[in-house]
PDB file of C-alpha atoms in Angstrom:
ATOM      1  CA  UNK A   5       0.000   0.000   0.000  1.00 59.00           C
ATOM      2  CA  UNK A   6       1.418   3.691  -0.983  1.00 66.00           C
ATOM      3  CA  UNK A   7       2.213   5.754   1.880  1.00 72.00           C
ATOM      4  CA  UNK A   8      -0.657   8.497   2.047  1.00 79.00           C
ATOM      5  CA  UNK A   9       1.070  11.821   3.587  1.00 83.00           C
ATOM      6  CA  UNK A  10      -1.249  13.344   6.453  1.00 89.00           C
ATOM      7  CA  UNK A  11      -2.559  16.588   6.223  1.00 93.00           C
ATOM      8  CA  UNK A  12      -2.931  19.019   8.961  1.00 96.00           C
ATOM      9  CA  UNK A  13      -6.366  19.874   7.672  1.00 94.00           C
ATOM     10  CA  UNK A  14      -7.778  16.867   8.458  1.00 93.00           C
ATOM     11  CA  UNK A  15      -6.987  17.199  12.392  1.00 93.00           C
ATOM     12  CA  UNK A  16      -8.269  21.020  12.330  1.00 92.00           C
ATOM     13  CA  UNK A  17      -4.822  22.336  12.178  1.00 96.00           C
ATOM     14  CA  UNK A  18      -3.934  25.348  10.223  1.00 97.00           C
ATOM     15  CA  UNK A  19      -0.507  24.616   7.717  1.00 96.00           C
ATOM     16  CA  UNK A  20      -0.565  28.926   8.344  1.00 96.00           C
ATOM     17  CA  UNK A  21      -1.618  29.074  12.140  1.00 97.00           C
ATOM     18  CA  UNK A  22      -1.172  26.174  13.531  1.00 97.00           C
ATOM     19  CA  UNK A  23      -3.974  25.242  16.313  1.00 97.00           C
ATOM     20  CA  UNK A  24      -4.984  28.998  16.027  1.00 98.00           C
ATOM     21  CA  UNK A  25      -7.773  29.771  13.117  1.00 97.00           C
ATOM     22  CA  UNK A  26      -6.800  30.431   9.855  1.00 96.00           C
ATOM     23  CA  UNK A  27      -8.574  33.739  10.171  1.00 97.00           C
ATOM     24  CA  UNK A  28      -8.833  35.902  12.693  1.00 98.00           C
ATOM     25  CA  UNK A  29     -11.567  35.083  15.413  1.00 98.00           C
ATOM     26  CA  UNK A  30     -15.058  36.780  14.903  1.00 98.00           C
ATOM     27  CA  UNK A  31     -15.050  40.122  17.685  1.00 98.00           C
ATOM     28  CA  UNK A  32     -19.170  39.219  17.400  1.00 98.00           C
ATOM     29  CA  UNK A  33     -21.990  36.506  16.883  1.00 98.00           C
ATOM     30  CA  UNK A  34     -23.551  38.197  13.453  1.00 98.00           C
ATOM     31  CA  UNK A  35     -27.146  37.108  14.475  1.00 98.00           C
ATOM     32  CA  UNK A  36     -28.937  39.562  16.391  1.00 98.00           C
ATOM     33  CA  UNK A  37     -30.295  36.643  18.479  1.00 98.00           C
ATOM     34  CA  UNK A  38     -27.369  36.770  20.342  1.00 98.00           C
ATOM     35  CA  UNK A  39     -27.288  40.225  21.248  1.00 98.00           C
ATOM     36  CA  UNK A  40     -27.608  39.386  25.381  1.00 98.00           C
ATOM     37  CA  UNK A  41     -24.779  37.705  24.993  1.00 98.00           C
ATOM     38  CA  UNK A  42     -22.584  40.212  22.888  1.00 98.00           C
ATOM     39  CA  UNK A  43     -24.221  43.369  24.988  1.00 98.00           C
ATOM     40  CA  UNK A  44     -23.016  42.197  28.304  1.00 98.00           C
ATOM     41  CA  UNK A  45     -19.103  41.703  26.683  1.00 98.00           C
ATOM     42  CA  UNK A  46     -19.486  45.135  25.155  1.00 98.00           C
ATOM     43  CA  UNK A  47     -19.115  46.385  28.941  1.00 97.00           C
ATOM     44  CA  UNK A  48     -18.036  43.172  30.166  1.00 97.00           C
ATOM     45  CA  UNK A  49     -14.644  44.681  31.991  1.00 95.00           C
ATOM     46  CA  UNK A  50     -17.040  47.466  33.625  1.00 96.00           C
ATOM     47  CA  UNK A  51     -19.525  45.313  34.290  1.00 95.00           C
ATOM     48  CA  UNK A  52     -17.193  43.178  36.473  1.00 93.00           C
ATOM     49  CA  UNK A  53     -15.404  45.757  37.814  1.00 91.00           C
ATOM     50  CA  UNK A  54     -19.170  47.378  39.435  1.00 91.00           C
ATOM     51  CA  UNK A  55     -20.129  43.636  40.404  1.00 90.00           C
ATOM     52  CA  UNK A  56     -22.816  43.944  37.838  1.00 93.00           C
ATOM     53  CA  UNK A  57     -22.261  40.432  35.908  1.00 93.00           C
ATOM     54  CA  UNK A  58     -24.448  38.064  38.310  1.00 93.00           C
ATOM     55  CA  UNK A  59     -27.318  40.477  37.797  1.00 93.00           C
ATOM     56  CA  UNK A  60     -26.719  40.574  34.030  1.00 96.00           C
ATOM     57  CA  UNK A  61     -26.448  37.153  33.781  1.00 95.00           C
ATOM     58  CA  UNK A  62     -29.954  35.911  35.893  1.00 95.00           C
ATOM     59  CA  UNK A  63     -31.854  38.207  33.535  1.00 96.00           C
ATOM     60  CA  UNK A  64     -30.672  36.804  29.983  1.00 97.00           C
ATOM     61  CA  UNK A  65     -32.837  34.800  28.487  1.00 98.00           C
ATOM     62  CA  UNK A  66     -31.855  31.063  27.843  1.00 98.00           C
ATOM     63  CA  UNK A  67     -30.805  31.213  23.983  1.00 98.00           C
ATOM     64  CA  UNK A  68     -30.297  27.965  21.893  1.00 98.00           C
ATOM     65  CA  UNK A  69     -27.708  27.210  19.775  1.00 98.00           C
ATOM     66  CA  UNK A  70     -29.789  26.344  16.273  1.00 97.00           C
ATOM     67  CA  UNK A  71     -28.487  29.728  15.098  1.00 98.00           C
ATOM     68  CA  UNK A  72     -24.898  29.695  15.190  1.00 98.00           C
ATOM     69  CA  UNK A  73     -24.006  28.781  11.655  1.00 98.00           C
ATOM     70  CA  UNK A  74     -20.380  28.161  11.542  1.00 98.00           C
ATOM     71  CA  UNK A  75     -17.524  26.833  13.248  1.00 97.00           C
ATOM     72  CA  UNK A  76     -16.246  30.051  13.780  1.00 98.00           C
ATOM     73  CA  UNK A  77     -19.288  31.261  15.621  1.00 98.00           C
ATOM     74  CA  UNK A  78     -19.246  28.104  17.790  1.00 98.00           C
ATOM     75  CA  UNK A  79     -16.209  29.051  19.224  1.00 98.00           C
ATOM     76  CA  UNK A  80     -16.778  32.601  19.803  1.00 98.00           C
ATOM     77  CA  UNK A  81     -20.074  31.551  21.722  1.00 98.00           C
ATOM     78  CA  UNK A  82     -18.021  29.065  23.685  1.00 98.00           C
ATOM     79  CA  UNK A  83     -15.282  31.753  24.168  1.00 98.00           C
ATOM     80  CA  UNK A  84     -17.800  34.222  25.448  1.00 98.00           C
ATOM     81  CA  UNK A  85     -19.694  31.935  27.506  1.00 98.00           C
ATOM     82  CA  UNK A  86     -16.951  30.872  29.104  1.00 98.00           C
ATOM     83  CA  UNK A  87     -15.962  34.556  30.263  1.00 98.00           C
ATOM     84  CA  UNK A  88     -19.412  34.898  31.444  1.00 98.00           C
ATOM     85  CA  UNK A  89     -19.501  32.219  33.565  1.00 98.00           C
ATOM     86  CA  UNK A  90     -16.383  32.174  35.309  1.00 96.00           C
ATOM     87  CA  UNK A  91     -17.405  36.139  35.738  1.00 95.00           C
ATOM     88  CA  UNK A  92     -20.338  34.899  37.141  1.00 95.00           C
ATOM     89  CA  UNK A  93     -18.545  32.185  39.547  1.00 94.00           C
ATOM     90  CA  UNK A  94     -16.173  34.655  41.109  1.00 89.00           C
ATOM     91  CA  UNK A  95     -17.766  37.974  40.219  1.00 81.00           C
ATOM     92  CA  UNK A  96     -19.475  39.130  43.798  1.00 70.00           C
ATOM     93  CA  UNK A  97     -22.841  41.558  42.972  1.00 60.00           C
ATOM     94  CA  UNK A  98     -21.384  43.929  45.103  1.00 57.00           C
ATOM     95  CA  UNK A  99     -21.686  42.129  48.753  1.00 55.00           C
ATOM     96  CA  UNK A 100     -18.523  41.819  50.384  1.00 60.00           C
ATOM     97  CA  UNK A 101     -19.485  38.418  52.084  1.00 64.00           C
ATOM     98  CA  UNK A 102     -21.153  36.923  49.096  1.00 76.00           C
ATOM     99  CA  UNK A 103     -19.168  33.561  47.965  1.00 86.00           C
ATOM    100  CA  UNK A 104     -17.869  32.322  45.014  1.00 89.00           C
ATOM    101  CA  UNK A 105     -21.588  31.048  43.254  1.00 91.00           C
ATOM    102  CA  UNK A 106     -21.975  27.113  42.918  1.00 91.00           C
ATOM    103  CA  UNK A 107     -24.447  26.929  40.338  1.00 93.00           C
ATOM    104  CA  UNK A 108     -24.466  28.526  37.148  1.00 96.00           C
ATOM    105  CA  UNK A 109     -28.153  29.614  35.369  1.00 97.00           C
ATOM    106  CA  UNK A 110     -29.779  28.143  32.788  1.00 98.00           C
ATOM    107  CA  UNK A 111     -28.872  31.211  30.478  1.00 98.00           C
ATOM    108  CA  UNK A 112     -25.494  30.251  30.933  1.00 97.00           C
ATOM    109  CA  UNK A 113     -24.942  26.458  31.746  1.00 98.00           C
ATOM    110  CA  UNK A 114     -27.867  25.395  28.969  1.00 98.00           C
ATOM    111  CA  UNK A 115     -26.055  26.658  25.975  1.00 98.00           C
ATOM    112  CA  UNK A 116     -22.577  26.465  27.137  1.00 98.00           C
ATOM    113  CA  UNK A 117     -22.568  22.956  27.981  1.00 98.00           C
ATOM    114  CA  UNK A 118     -24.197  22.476  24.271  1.00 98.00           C
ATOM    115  CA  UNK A 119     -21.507  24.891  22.269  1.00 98.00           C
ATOM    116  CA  UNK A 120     -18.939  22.282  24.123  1.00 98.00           C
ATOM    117  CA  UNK A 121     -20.328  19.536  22.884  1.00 98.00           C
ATOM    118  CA  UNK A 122     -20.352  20.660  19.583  1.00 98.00           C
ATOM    119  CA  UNK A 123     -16.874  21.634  20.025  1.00 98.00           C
ATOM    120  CA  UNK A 124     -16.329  18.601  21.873  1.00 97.00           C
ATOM    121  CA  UNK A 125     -14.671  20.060  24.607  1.00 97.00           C
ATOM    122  CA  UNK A 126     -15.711  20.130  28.336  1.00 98.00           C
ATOM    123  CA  UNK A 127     -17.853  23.188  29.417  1.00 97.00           C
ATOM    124  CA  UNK A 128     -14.649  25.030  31.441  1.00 97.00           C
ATOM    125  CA  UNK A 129     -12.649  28.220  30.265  1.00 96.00           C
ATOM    126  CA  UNK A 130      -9.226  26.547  28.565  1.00 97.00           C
ATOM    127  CA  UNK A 131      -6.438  27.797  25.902  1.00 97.00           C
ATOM    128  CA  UNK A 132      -8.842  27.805  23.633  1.00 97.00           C
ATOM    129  CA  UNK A 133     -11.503  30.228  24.663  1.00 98.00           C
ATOM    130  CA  UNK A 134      -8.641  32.984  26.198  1.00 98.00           C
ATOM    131  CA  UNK A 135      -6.013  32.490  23.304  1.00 98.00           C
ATOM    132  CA  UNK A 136      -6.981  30.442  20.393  1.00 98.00           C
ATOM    133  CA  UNK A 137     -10.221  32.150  19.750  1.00 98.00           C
ATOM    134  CA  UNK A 138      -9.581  35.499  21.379  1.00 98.00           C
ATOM    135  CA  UNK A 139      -7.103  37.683  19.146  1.00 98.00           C
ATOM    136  CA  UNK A 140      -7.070  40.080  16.882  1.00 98.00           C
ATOM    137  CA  UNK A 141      -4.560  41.196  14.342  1.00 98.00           C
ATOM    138  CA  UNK A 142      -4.046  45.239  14.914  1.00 98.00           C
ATOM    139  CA  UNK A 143      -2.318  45.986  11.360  1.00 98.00           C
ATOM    140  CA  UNK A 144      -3.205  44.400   8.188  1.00 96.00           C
ATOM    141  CA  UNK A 145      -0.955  45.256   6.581  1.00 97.00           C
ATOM    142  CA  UNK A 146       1.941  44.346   8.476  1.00 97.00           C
ATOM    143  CA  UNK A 147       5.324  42.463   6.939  1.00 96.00           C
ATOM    144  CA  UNK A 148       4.409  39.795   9.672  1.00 96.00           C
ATOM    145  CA  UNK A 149       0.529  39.484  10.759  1.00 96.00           C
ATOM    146  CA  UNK A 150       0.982  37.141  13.664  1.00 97.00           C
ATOM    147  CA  UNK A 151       3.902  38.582  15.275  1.00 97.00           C
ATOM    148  CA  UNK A 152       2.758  39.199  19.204  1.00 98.00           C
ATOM    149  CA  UNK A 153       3.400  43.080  18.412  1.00 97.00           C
ATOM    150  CA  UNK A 154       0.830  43.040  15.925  1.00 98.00           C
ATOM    151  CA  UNK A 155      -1.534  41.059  18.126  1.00 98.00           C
ATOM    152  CA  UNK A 156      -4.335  42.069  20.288  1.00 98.00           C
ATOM    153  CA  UNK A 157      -7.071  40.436  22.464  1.00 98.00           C
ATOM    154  CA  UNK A 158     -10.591  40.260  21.890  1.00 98.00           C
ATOM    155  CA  UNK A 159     -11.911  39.762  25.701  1.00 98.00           C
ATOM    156  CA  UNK A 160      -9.648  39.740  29.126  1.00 97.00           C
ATOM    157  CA  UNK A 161     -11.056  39.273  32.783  1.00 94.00           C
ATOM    158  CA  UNK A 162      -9.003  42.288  34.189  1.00 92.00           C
ATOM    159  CA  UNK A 163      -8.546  44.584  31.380  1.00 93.00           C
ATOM    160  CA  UNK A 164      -4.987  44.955  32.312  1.00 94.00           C
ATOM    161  CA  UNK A 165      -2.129  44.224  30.115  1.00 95.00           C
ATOM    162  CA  UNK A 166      -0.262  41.755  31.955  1.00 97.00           C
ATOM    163  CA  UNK A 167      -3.651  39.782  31.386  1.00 96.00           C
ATOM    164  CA  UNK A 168      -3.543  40.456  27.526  1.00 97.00           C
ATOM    165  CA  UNK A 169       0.112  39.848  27.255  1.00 98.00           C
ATOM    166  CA  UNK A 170       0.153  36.234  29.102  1.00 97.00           C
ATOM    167  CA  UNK A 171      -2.826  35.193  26.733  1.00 98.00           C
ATOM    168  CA  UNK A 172      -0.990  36.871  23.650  1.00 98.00           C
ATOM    169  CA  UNK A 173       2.106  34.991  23.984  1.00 98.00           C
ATOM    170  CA  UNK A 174       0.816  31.813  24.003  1.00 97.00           C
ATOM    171  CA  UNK A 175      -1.416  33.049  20.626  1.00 98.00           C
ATOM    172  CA  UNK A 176       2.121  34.072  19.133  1.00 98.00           C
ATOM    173  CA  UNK A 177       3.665  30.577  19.910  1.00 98.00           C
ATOM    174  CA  UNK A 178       1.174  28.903  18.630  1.00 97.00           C
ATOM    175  CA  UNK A 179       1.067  30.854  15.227  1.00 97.00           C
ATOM    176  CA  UNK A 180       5.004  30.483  15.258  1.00 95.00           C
ATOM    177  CA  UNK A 181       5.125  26.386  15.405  1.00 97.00           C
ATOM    178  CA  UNK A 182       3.082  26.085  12.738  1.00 97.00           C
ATOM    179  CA  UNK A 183       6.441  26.059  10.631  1.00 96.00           C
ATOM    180  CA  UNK A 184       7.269  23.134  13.086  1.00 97.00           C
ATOM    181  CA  UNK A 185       4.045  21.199  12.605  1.00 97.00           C
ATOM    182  CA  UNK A 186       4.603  21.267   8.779  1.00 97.00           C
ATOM    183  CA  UNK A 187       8.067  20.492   9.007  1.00 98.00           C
ATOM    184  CA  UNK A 188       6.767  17.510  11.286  1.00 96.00           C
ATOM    185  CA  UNK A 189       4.979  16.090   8.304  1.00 96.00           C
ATOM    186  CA  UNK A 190       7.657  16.718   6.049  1.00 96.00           C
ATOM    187  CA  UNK A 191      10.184  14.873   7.754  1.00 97.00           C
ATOM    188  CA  UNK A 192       7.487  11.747   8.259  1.00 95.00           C
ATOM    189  CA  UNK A 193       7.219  11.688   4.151  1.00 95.00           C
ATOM    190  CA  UNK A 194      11.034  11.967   4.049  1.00 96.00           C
ATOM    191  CA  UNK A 195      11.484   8.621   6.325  1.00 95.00           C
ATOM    192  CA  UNK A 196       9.357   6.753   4.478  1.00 94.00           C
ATOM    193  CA  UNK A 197      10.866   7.851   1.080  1.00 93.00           C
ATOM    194  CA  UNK A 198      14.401   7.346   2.162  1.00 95.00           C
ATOM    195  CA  UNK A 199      15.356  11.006   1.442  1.00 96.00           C
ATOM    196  CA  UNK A 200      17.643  11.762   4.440  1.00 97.00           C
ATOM    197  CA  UNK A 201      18.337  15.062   2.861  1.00 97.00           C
ATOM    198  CA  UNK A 202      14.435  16.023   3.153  1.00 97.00           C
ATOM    199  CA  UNK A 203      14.136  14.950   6.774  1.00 98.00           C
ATOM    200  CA  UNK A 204      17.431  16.630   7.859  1.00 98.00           C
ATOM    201  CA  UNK A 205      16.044  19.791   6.240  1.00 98.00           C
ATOM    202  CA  UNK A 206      12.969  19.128   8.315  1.00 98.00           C
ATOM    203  CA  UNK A 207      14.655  18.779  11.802  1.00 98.00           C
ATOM    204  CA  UNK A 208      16.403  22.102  11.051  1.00 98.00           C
ATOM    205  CA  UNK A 209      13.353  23.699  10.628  1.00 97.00           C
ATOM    206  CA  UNK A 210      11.406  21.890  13.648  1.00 98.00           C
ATOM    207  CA  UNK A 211      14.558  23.039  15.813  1.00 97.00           C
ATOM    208  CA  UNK A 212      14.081  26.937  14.339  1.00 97.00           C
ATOM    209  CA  UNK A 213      10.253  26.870  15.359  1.00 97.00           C
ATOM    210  CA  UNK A 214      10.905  25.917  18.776  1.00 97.00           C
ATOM    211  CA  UNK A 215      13.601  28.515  18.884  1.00 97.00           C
ATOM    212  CA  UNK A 216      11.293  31.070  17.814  1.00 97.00           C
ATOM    213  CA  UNK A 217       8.463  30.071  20.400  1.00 97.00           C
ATOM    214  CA  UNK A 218      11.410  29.820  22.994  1.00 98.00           C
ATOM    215  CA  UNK A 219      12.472  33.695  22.133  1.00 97.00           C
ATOM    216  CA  UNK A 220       8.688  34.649  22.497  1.00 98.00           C
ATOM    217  CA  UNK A 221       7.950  32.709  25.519  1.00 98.00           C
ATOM    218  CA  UNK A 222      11.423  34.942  26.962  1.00 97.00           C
ATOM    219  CA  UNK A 223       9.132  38.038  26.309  1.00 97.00           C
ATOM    220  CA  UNK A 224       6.765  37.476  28.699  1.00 97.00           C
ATOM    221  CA  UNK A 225       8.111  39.154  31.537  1.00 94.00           C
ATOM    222  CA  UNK A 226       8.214  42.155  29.400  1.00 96.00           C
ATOM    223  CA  UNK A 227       4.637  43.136  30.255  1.00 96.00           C
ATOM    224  CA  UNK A 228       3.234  40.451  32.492  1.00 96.00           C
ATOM    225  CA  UNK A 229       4.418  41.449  36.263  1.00 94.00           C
ATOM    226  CA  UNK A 230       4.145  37.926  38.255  1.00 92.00           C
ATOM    227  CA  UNK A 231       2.870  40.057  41.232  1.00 91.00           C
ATOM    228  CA  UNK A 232      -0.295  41.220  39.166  1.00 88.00           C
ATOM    229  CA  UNK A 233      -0.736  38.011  37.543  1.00 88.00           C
ATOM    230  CA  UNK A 234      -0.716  36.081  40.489  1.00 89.00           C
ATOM    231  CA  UNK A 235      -2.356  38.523  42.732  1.00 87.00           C
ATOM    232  CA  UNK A 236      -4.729  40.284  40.687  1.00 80.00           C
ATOM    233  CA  UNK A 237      -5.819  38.625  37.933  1.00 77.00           C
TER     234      UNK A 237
END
């Protein structure tokens, strides 16, 4: 039997991006039906900040999923969701003494736990929802789109930028080691053809990628302080 070379876009891996979209993540759910969702992250920072989101989040209305039409809007509903209800977990409506919550509402818990299962993930914030779904590029027309200077997020918890950074360098690796992920493939066809030349030019480049994600991951004490990550966020 021929050998039949994988493809990364059969495992929902981008040969671009990596395990980040091809395309930038949608900033909103284009059906109007979703506005309760998108109006409470228009203010969602302020809304947390005046322990408003509990409040917010009893009164939305429990909204199915029938009308999400693409991946792409899956995972910016399970992205947003996600906010929401960790928000909702840990965000106190304004009472000193009031705990973190142990149940979530149906507007929250109904269609999040269904937007997981479509994605087949578990209904709990992950890299996903903060980093894989939640950037934007700030210049299009910049020599390098993905580069973590030309990067922004979509959604943070704090608003702060030691917040946006930590999620931002992780979106930057990930975009970077997509050379590596090709080259992985590469270097698979090159064993079972024999070529040693092909798979040696493929462990150079695997080596480069993780060189590159090593120099970004270096930058993250650049504008993440450990004392406000750990303390504040």
């Amino acid at each position: 039997m021929a050998y039949a070379p994988l493809r990364l876009e059969d495992y929902d891996i981008s040969p671009t991006h990596g395990f980040l979209p091809s395309e930038p993540p949608l900033r909103r759910l284009p059906d109007p039906y979703y506005a309760p969702w998108e109006d409470v992250m228009d203010r969602f920072n302020q809304y947390l900040l005046a322990h408003h989101i509990r409040r917010l989040v009893r009164k939305m209305p429990v909204l199915g999923t029938d009308k999400l039409a693409t991946q792409a809007e899956y995972r910016r509903a399970f992205s947003i969701l996600s906010f929401m209800a960790h928000a909702f977990v840990w965000g106190r409506n304004g009472a000193i003494s009031e705990p973190a919550a142990e149940f979530l509402p149906a507007s929250i818990s109904v269609p999040w736990v269904a937007v997981a299962e479509f994605l087949q993930l578990n209904p709990v914030i992950c890299c996903a929802a903060v980093c894989h779904w939640n950037w934007q590029v700030l210049d299009e027309e910049a020599a390098d789109l993905m580069d973590i200077d030309n990067l922004g997020t979509i959604h943070t918890f704090s608003g702060s930028l030691d917040e946006s950074w930590f999620y931002l360098v992780t979106t930057a690796i990930e975009a970077k080691c997509a050379r590596g992920l090709n080259a992985i493939l590469a270097a698979t066809v090159g064993a079972e053809q024999d070529d040693i030349q092909q798979v040696t030019l493929a462990l150079h480049q695997i080596a480069y990628s993780l060189g590159e994600a090593n120099e970004i991951l270096e930058r993250m004490y650049e504008r993440c302080d450990p004392y406000v990550f750990y303390w504040k966020i």
